[in-house]
Amino acid sequence: MSSEKQKIKLTPEEKIHQKETMVEEMGVFFEKTGLTPMHGRVFAYLLLSDPVYQDFYAIQDFLKASKSAISTALKFLTHRKLIRYITFSGDRKRYFQVDTDGWLLEMKRKLEYAEGMRDFTENVLQYRSELDSPKFNEKLEEIIGFHREINACLKDFIIQWEERRQKKIE
């Protein structure tokens, strides 16, 4: 028996409802990663869109949000290189889409942040070495150890992933 999920044919109304639900759920998820709810909803909408590029008004219409809110979200996401815009000859509109390369780079940057946090915590521990709080300092050492191990694993993972990715390209 196949472990693949069976595709259920949805009506157009059901597809729209499913997309709305997914945009809201993904918006909440992306909010937990530091984006505002609107940033998350715009990003989620673009992830789910077909075609993969959408103009300003399509985004605004689907999300039922103000021009200002959409404009602010698009500027922020473009600045962070999570989305980009494209244009077509003879069409004055800008079309927005997820920048998959930029998104991948952002994820790698967040991993580097973890390494910076470890360095920062090591400096804190060094500063605290003369203070009388051995139990607290032990907990900081535990956090540093966690960061060291996770960073080593992540570096190895990224190297292996890049090698596999390169082989696919060749």
mmCIF file of N, CA and C in Angstrom, residues 112-126 143-145 147-148:
data_model
loop_
_atom_site.group_PDB
_atom_site.id
_atom_site.type_symbol
_atom_site.label_atom_id
_atom_site.label_comp_id
_atom_site.label_asym_id
_atom_site.label_seq_id
_atom_site.Cartn_x
_atom_site.Cartn_y
_atom_site.Cartn_z
ATOM 1 N N GLU A 112 23.915 31.608 11.685
ATOM 2 C CA GLU A 112 25.107 32.349 12.103
ATOM 3 C C GLU A 112 24.820 33.155 13.370
ATOM 4 N N TYR A 113 23.602 33.618 13.511
ATOM 5 C CA TYR A 113 23.200 34.352 14.705
ATOM 6 C C TYR A 113 23.406 33.492 15.946
ATOM 7 N N ALA A 114 23.091 32.200 15.834
ATOM 8 C CA ALA A 114 23.260 31.289 16.973
ATOM 9 C C ALA A 114 24.729 31.225 17.385
ATOM 10 N N GLU A 115 25.622 31.256 16.405
ATOM 11 C CA GLU A 115 27.049 31.236 16.717
ATOM 12 C C GLU A 115 27.458 32.529 17.423
ATOM 13 N N GLY A 116 26.926 33.645 16.973
ATOM 14 C CA GLY A 116 27.209 34.922 17.619
ATOM 15 C C GLY A 116 26.688 34.953 19.048
ATOM 16 N N MET A 117 25.549 34.322 19.268
ATOM 17 C CA MET A 117 24.977 34.252 20.615
ATOM 18 C C MET A 117 25.892 33.452 21.538
ATOM 19 N N ARG A 118 26.476 32.380 21.017
ATOM 20 C CA ARG A 118 27.405 31.587 21.829
ATOM 21 C C ARG A 118 28.600 32.450 22.228
ATOM 22 N N ASP A 119 29.176 33.174 21.264
ATOM 23 C CA ASP A 119 30.321 34.043 21.561
ATOM 24 C C ASP A 119 29.952 35.077 22.621
ATOM 25 N N PHE A 120 28.788 35.667 22.472
ATOM 26 C CA PHE A 120 28.314 36.660 23.428
ATOM 27 C C PHE A 120 28.179 36.040 24.819
ATOM 28 N N THR A 121 27.595 34.838 24.878
ATOM 29 C CA THR A 121 27.391 34.162 26.168
ATOM 30 C C THR A 121 28.729 33.788 26.798
ATOM 31 N N GLU A 122 29.707 33.409 25.980
ATOM 32 C CA GLU A 122 31.045 33.121 26.514
ATOM 33 C C GLU A 122 31.649 34.367 27.146
ATOM 34 N N ASN A 123 31.466 35.514 26.512
ATOM 35 C CA ASN A 123 31.971 36.770 27.079
ATOM 36 C C ASN A 123 31.270 37.104 28.392
ATOM 37 N N VAL A 124 29.981 36.854 28.449
ATOM 38 C CA VAL A 124 29.225 37.082 29.686
ATOM 39 C C VAL A 124 29.770 36.187 30.789
ATOM 40 N N LEU A 125 29.988 34.922 30.468
ATOM 41 C CA LEU A 125 30.500 33.975 31.461
ATOM 42 C C LEU A 125 31.884 34.403 31.950
ATOM 43 N N GLN A 126 32.725 34.849 31.042
ATOM 44 C CA GLN A 126 34.055 35.311 31.435
ATOM 45 C C GLN A 126 33.934 36.503 32.393
ATOM 46 N N ILE A 143 24.505 26.210 28.492
ATOM 47 C CA ILE A 143 23.985 26.873 27.287
ATOM 48 C C ILE A 143 25.085 26.992 26.238
ATOM 49 N N ILE A 144 26.282 27.368 26.664
ATOM 50 C CA ILE A 144 27.410 27.482 25.739
ATOM 51 C C ILE A 144 27.713 26.128 25.106
ATOM 52 N N GLY A 145 27.712 25.079 25.913
ATOM 53 C CA GLY A 145 27.945 23.728 25.391
ATOM 54 C C GLY A 145 26.894 23.336 24.359
ATOM 55 N N HIS A 147 25.176 25.422 22.478
ATOM 56 C CA HIS A 147 25.468 26.203 21.273
ATOM 57 C C HIS A 147 26.637 25.604 20.490
ATOM 58 N N ARG A 148 27.687 25.187 21.185
ATOM 59 C CA ARG A 148 28.841 24.593 20.491
ATOM 60 C C ARG A 148 28.427 23.363 19.691
#
